PDB file of N, CA and C in Angstrom:
ATOM      1  N   MET R1399     -24.110  46.544 -42.247  1.00 52.00           N
ATOM      2  CA  MET R1399     -23.335  47.284 -41.266  1.00 52.00           C
ATOM      3  C   MET R1399     -22.023  46.531 -41.028  1.00 52.00           C
ATOM      4  N   PRO R1400     -20.883  47.222 -41.052  1.00 57.00           N
ATOM      5  CA  PRO R1400     -19.600  46.551 -40.831  1.00 57.00           C
ATOM      6  C   PRO R1400     -19.447  46.080 -39.393  1.00 57.00           C
ATOM      7  N   LYS R1401     -18.713  44.987 -39.247  1.00 64.00           N
ATOM      8  CA  LYS R1401     -18.475  44.414 -37.919  1.00 64.00           C
ATOM      9  C   LYS R1401     -17.500  45.297 -37.152  1.00 64.00           C
ATOM     10  N   LYS R1402     -17.766  45.486 -35.857  1.00 64.00           N
ATOM     11  CA  LYS R1402     -16.872  46.271 -35.002  1.00 64.00           C
ATOM     12  C   LYS R1402     -15.551  45.538 -34.832  1.00 64.00           C
ATOM     13  N   ASN R1403     -14.473  46.288 -34.789  1.00 67.00           N
ATOM     14  CA  ASN R1403     -13.163  45.706 -34.514  1.00 67.00           C
ATOM     15  C   ASN R1403     -12.970  45.723 -33.007  1.00 67.00           C
ATOM     16  N   ASN R1404     -13.370  44.644 -32.369  1.00 65.00           N
ATOM     17  CA  ASN R1404     -13.315  44.550 -30.912  1.00 65.00           C
ATOM     18  C   ASN R1404     -11.970  43.952 -30.512  1.00 65.00           C
ATOM     19  N   SER R1405     -11.182  44.683 -29.721  1.00 85.00           N
ATOM     20  CA  SER R1405      -9.849  44.217 -29.340  1.00 85.00           C
ATOM     21  C   SER R1405      -9.896  43.184 -28.221  1.00 85.00           C
ATOM     22  N   GLN R1406     -11.004  43.083 -27.519  1.00 93.00           N
ATOM     23  CA  GLN R1406     -11.100  42.103 -26.437  1.00 93.00           C
ATOM     24  C   GLN R1406     -11.466  40.733 -27.005  1.00 93.00           C
ATOM     25  N   PRO R1407     -10.872  39.672 -26.437  1.00 92.00           N
ATOM     26  CA  PRO R1407     -11.214  38.331 -26.919  1.00 92.00           C
ATOM     27  C   PRO R1407     -12.653  37.972 -26.543  1.00 92.00           C
ATOM     28  N   THR R1408     -13.259  37.151 -27.366  1.00 96.00           N
ATOM     29  CA  THR R1408     -14.624  36.716 -27.078  1.00 96.00           C
ATOM     30  C   THR R1408     -14.587  35.644 -25.994  1.00 96.00           C
ATOM     31  N   MET R1409     -15.743  35.322 -25.465  1.00 96.00           N
ATOM     32  CA  MET R1409     -15.830  34.277 -24.452  1.00 96.00           C
ATOM     33  C   MET R1409     -15.343  32.949 -25.033  1.00 96.00           C
ATOM     34  N   GLY R1410     -15.671  32.682 -26.290  1.00 96.00           N
ATOM     35  CA  GLY R1410     -15.215  31.455 -26.937  1.00 96.00           C
ATOM     36  C   GLY R1410     -13.699  31.391 -27.027  1.00 96.00           C
ATOM     37  N   ASP R1411     -13.074  32.530 -27.348  1.00 97.00           N
ATOM     38  CA  ASP R1411     -11.607  32.587 -27.395  1.00 97.00           C
ATOM     39  C   ASP R1411     -11.013  32.314 -26.020  1.00 97.00           C
ATOM     40  N   ARG R1412     -11.623  32.875 -25.015  1.00 97.00           N
ATOM     41  CA  ARG R1412     -11.133  32.676 -23.645  1.00 97.00           C
ATOM     42  C   ARG R1412     -11.253  31.212 -23.231  1.00 97.00           C
ATOM     43  N   ILE R1413     -12.366  30.602 -23.589  1.00 97.00           N
ATOM     44  CA  ILE R1413     -12.575  29.190 -23.247  1.00 97.00           C
ATOM     45  C   ILE R1413     -11.556  28.317 -23.970  1.00 97.00           C
ATOM     46  N   ASP R1414     -11.322  28.609 -25.255  1.00 97.00           N
ATOM     47  CA  ASP R1414     -10.322  27.844 -26.011  1.00 97.00           C
ATOM     48  C   ASP R1414      -8.946  27.955 -25.365  1.00 97.00           C
ATOM     49  N   THR R1415      -8.576  29.157 -24.957  1.00 96.00           N
ATOM     50  CA  THR R1415      -7.280  29.372 -24.309  1.00 96.00           C
ATOM     51  C   THR R1415      -7.207  28.610 -22.995  1.00 96.00           C
ATOM     52  N   LEU R1416      -8.271  28.680 -22.207  1.00 97.00           N
ATOM     53  CA  LEU R1416      -8.309  27.985 -20.925  1.00 97.00           C
ATOM     54  C   LEU R1416      -8.209  26.472 -21.112  1.00 97.00           C
ATOM     55  N   GLU R1417      -8.929  25.932 -22.088  1.00 97.00           N
ATOM     56  CA  GLU R1417      -8.868  24.493 -22.348  1.00 97.00           C
ATOM     57  C   GLU R1417      -7.465  24.074 -22.779  1.00 97.00           C
ATOM     58  N   SER R1418      -6.827  24.896 -23.580  1.00 96.00           N
ATOM     59  CA  SER R1418      -5.463  24.602 -24.023  1.00 96.00           C
ATOM     60  C   SER R1418      -4.495  24.601 -22.843  1.00 96.00           C
ATOM     61  N   GLN R1419      -4.616  25.604 -21.983  1.00 97.00           N
ATOM     62  CA  GLN R1419      -3.742  25.685 -20.813  1.00 97.00           C
ATOM     63  C   GLN R1419      -4.001  24.525 -19.858  1.00 97.00           C
ATOM     64  N   PHE R1420      -5.252  24.148 -19.693  1.00 97.00           N
ATOM     65  CA  PHE R1420      -5.596  23.035 -18.810  1.00 97.00           C
ATOM     66  C   PHE R1420      -5.022  21.728 -19.355  1.00 97.00           C
ATOM     67  N   GLY R1421      -5.094  21.538 -20.664  1.00 96.00           N
ATOM     68  CA  GLY R1421      -4.524  20.341 -21.277  1.00 96.00           C
ATOM     69  C   GLY R1421      -3.021  20.272 -21.067  1.00 96.00           C
ATOM     70  N   ALA R1422      -2.347  21.410 -21.207  1.00 96.00           N
ATOM     71  CA  ALA R1422      -0.898  21.450 -20.987  1.00 96.00           C
ATOM     72  C   ALA R1422      -0.573  21.130 -19.532  1.00 96.00           C
ATOM     73  N   MET R1423      -1.389  21.638 -18.616  1.00 97.00           N
ATOM     74  CA  MET R1423      -1.169  21.374 -17.193  1.00 97.00           C
ATOM     75  C   MET R1423      -1.361  19.882 -16.893  1.00 97.00           C
ATOM     76  N   GLN R1424      -2.364  19.266 -17.489  1.00 97.00           N
ATOM     77  CA  GLN R1424      -2.590  17.835 -17.286  1.00 97.00           C
ATOM     78  C   GLN R1424      -1.396  17.023 -17.784  1.00 97.00           C
ATOM     79  N   ASN R1425      -0.852  17.402 -18.941  1.00 96.00           N
ATOM     80  CA  ASN R1425       0.319  16.695 -19.475  1.00 96.00           C
ATOM     81  C   ASN R1425       1.513  16.844 -18.541  1.00 96.00           C
ATOM     82  N   THR R1426       1.714  18.048 -18.018  1.00 97.00           N
ATOM     83  CA  THR R1426       2.833  18.293 -17.106  1.00 97.00           C
ATOM     84  C   THR R1426       2.685  17.462 -15.841  1.00 97.00           C
ATOM     85  N   LEU R1427       1.495  17.450 -15.265  1.00 97.00           N
ATOM     86  CA  LEU R1427       1.268  16.677 -14.045  1.00 97.00           C
ATOM     87  C   LEU R1427       1.429  15.179 -14.292  1.00 97.00           C
ATOM     88  N   ALA R1428       0.981  14.695 -15.437  1.00 96.00           N
ATOM     89  CA  ALA R1428       1.148  13.277 -15.761  1.00 96.00           C
ATOM     90  C   ALA R1428       2.632  12.929 -15.857  1.00 96.00           C
ATOM     91  N   SER R1429       3.411  13.838 -16.411  1.00 97.00           N
ATOM     92  CA  SER R1429       4.857  13.621 -16.511  1.00 97.00           C
ATOM     93  C   SER R1429       5.496  13.588 -15.127  1.00 97.00           C
ATOM     94  N   VAL R1430       5.083  14.484 -14.250  1.00 97.00           N
ATOM     95  CA  VAL R1430       5.619  14.516 -12.882  1.00 97.00           C
ATOM     96  C   VAL R1430       5.262  13.226 -12.146  1.00 97.00           C
ATOM     97  N   VAL R1431       4.049  12.753 -12.310  1.00 97.00           N
ATOM     98  CA  VAL R1431       3.619  11.510 -11.662  1.00 97.00           C
ATOM     99  C   VAL R1431       4.486  10.344 -12.135  1.00 97.00           C
ATOM    100  N   GLU R1432       4.751  10.265 -13.438  1.00 96.00           N
ATOM    101  CA  GLU R1432       5.593   9.187 -13.964  1.00 96.00           C
ATOM    102  C   GLU R1432       7.010   9.277 -13.412  1.00 96.00           C
ATOM    103  N   GLN R1433       7.550  10.493 -13.294  1.00 97.00           N
ATOM    104  CA  GLN R1433       8.891  10.663 -12.736  1.00 97.00           C
ATOM    105  C   GLN R1433       8.930  10.226 -11.273  1.00 97.00           C
ATOM    106  N   LEU R1434       7.899  10.565 -10.512  1.00 97.00           N
ATOM    107  CA  LEU R1434       7.843  10.160  -9.106  1.00 97.00           C
ATOM    108  C   LEU R1434       7.736   8.643  -8.973  1.00 97.00           C
ATOM    109  N   LYS R1435       6.951   8.015  -9.842  1.00 96.00           N
ATOM    110  CA  LYS R1435       6.835   6.553  -9.816  1.00 96.00           C
ATOM    111  C   LYS R1435       8.187   5.906 -10.105  1.00 96.00           C
ATOM    112  N   GLU R1436       8.907   6.442 -11.095  1.00 96.00           N
ATOM    113  CA  GLU R1436      10.218   5.890 -11.443  1.00 96.00           C
ATOM    114  C   GLU R1436      11.200   6.068 -10.291  1.00 96.00           C
ATOM    115  N   MET R1437      11.191   7.222  -9.648  1.00 96.00           N
ATOM    116  CA  MET R1437      12.065   7.453  -8.493  1.00 96.00           C
ATOM    117  C   MET R1437      11.723   6.492  -7.364  1.00 96.00           C
ATOM    118  N   SER R1438      10.442   6.261  -7.145  1.00 95.00           N
ATOM    119  CA  SER R1438      10.009   5.341  -6.099  1.00 95.00           C
ATOM    120  C   SER R1438      10.491   3.923  -6.396  1.00 95.00           C
ATOM    121  N   ARG R1439      10.374   3.504  -7.670  1.00 94.00           N
ATOM    122  CA  ARG R1439      10.849   2.167  -8.050  1.00 94.00           C
ATOM    123  C   ARG R1439      12.351   2.043  -7.809  1.00 94.00           C
ATOM    124  N   LYS R1440      13.105   3.073  -8.163  1.00 94.00           N
ATOM    125  CA  LYS R1440      14.558   3.035  -7.965  1.00 94.00           C
ATOM    126  C   LYS R1440      14.907   2.977  -6.484  1.00 94.00           C
ATOM    127  N   MET R1441      14.183   3.739  -5.667  1.00 93.00           N
ATOM    128  CA  MET R1441      14.446   3.723  -4.226  1.00 93.00           C
ATOM    129  C   MET R1441      14.100   2.360  -3.636  1.00 93.00           C
ATOM    130  N   ASP R1442      13.000   1.766  -4.081  1.00 92.00           N
ATOM    131  CA  ASP R1442      12.628   0.430  -3.609  1.00 92.00           C
ATOM    132  C   ASP R1442      13.682  -0.591  -4.009  1.00 92.00           C
ATOM    133  N   LEU R1443      14.196  -0.466  -5.222  1.00 90.00           N
ATOM    134  CA  LEU R1443      15.231  -1.385  -5.696  1.00 90.00           C
ATOM    135  C   LEU R1443      16.507  -1.227  -4.878  1.00 90.00           C
ATOM    136  N   GLN R1444      16.893   0.003  -4.592  1.00 88.00           N
ATOM    137  CA  GLN R1444      18.081   0.237  -3.773  1.00 88.00           C
ATOM    138  C   GLN R1444      17.894  -0.343  -2.378  1.00 88.00           C
ATOM    139  N   ALA R1445      16.715  -0.157  -1.805  1.00 85.00           N
ATOM    140  CA  ALA R1445      16.452  -0.669  -0.460  1.00 85.00           C
ATOM    141  C   ALA R1445      16.492  -2.193  -0.453  1.00 85.00           C
ATOM    142  N   SER R1446      15.919  -2.822  -1.467  1.00 86.00           N
ATOM    143  CA  SER R1446      15.929  -4.289  -1.500  1.00 86.00           C
ATOM    144  C   SER R1446      17.339  -4.808  -1.751  1.00 86.00           C
ATOM    145  N   ASN R1447      18.131  -4.113  -2.549  1.00 82.00           N
ATOM    146  CA  ASN R1447      19.527  -4.515  -2.764  1.00 82.00           C
ATOM    147  C   ASN R1447      20.335  -4.341  -1.485  1.00 82.00           C
ATOM    148  N   HIS R1448      20.057  -3.302  -0.748  1.00 74.00           N
ATOM    149  CA  HIS R1448      20.769  -3.047   0.509  1.00 74.00           C
ATOM    150  C   HIS R1448      20.481  -4.158   1.515  1.00 74.00           C
ATOM    151  N   ASN R1449      19.232  -4.577   1.583  1.00 73.00           N
ATOM    152  CA  ASN R1449      18.859  -5.628   2.530  1.00 73.00           C
ATOM    153  C   ASN R1449      19.388  -6.990   2.102  1.00 73.00           C
ATOM    154  N   ALA R1450      19.544  -7.206   0.793  1.00 66.00           N
ATOM    155  CA  ALA R1450      19.983  -8.515   0.299  1.00 66.00           C
ATOM    156  C   ALA R1450      21.469  -8.735   0.544  1.00 66.00           C
ATOM    157  N   SER R1451      22.298  -7.807   0.119  1.00 58.00           N
ATOM    158  CA  SER R1451      23.748  -7.977   0.283  1.00 58.00           C
ATOM    159  C   SER R1451      24.436  -6.615   0.302  1.00 58.00           C
ATOM    160  N   PRO R1452      24.405  -5.949   1.417  1.00 50.00           N
ATOM    161  CA  PRO R1452      24.972  -4.598   1.466  1.00 50.00           C
ATOM    162  C   PRO R1452      26.476  -4.554   1.215  1.00 50.00           C
ATOM    163  N   ALA R1453      27.205  -5.608   1.513  1.00 57.00           N
ATOM    164  CA  ALA R1453      28.659  -5.591   1.322  1.00 57.00           C
ATOM    165  C   ALA R1453      29.019  -5.552  -0.155  1.00 57.00           C
ATOM    166  N   SER R1454      28.230  -6.213  -0.994  1.00 54.00           N
ATOM    167  CA  SER R1454      28.555  -6.262  -2.417  1.00 54.00           C
ATOM    168  C   SER R1454      27.872  -5.165  -3.220  1.00 54.00           C
ATOM    169  N   ASN R1455      26.998  -4.410  -2.616  1.00 53.00           N
ATOM    170  CA  ASN R1455      26.264  -3.377  -3.333  1.00 53.00           C
ATOM    171  C   ASN R1455      26.815  -2.005  -2.964  1.00 53.00           C
ATOM    172  N   THR R1456      27.567  -1.409  -3.881  1.00 59.00           N
ATOM    173  CA  THR R1456      28.161  -0.092  -3.596  1.00 59.00           C
ATOM    174  C   THR R1456      27.154   1.032  -3.737  1.00 59.00           C
ATOM    175  N   ASN R1457      25.987   0.768  -4.350  1.00 61.00           N
ATOM    176  CA  ASN R1457      24.963   1.798  -4.516  1.00 61.00           C
ATOM    177  C   ASN R1457      23.919   1.760  -3.410  1.00 61.00           C
ATOM    178  N   ALA R1458      24.098   0.903  -2.433  1.00 59.00           N
ATOM    179  CA  ALA R1458      23.110   0.757  -1.368  1.00 59.00           C
ATOM    180  C   ALA R1458      23.062   2.015  -0.518  1.00 59.00           C
ATOM    181  N   ILE R1459      21.890   2.318  -0.026  1.00 67.00           N
ATOM    182  CA  ILE R1459      21.717   3.451   0.876  1.00 67.00           C
ATOM    183  C   ILE R1459      22.245   3.034   2.241  1.00 67.00           C
ATOM    184  N   PRO R1460      23.153   3.800   2.839  1.00 68.00           N
ATOM    185  CA  PRO R1460      23.703   3.390   4.134  1.00 68.00           C
ATOM    186  C   PRO R1460      22.640   3.399   5.223  1.00 68.00           C
ATOM    187  N   GLY R1461      22.806   2.517   6.176  1.00 71.00           N
ATOM    188  CA  GLY R1461      21.880   2.437   7.300  1.00 71.00           C
ATOM    189  C   GLY R1461      22.157   3.546   8.295  1.00 71.00           C
ATOM    190  N   PRO R1462      21.395   3.592   9.377  1.00 77.00           N
ATOM    191  CA  PRO R1462      21.602   4.644  10.381  1.00 77.00           C
ATOM    192  C   PRO R1462      22.959   4.488  11.064  1.00 77.00           C
ATOM    193  N   MET R1463      23.546   5.603  11.406  1.00 73.00           N
ATOM    194  CA  MET R1463      24.840   5.593  12.084  1.00 73.00           C
ATOM    195  C   MET R1463      24.626   5.252  13.554  1.00 73.00           C
ATOM    196  N   PRO R1464      25.477   4.391  14.136  1.00 77.00           N
ATOM    197  CA  PRO R1464      25.329   4.075  15.561  1.00 77.00           C
ATOM    198  C   PRO R1464      25.705   5.288  16.413  1.00 77.00           C
ATOM    199  N   ILE R1465      25.036   5.423  17.527  1.00 79.00           N
ATOM    200  CA  ILE R1465      25.323   6.521  18.450  1.00 79.00           C
ATOM    201  C   ILE R1465      26.383   6.035  19.430  1.00 79.00           C
ATOM    202  N   PRO R1466      27.533   6.719  19.487  1.00 77.00           N
ATOM    203  CA  PRO R1466      28.597   6.267  20.396  1.00 77.00           C
ATOM    204  C   PRO R1466      28.192   6.446  21.858  1.00 77.00           C
ATOM    205  N   ALA R1467      28.650   5.513  22.701  1.00 77.00           N
ATOM    206  CA  ALA R1467      28.372   5.600  24.140  1.00 77.00           C
ATOM    207  C   ALA R1467      29.241   6.694  24.748  1.00 77.00           C
ATOM    208  N   ARG R1468      28.736   7.345  25.766  1.00 68.00           N
ATOM    209  CA  ARG R1468      29.501   8.417  26.433  1.00 68.00           C
ATOM    210  C   ARG R1468      30.138   7.908  27.682  1.00 68.00           C
TER     211      ARG R1468
END
């Protein structure tokens, strides 16, 4: 008897697709985590440079602005 031409994907096909999508999502999230870690390191470096010698560091994050007296 010939096999039916079923247009719907099998459960195995669906699982393969889901596993592939999940793997791609894991890679994307790992990349985002690495980017956040790098940004955090840069911010920590800027903060430590600001505290060490703010006059000589043009990339330092400025401190809070003083509130003028009324």
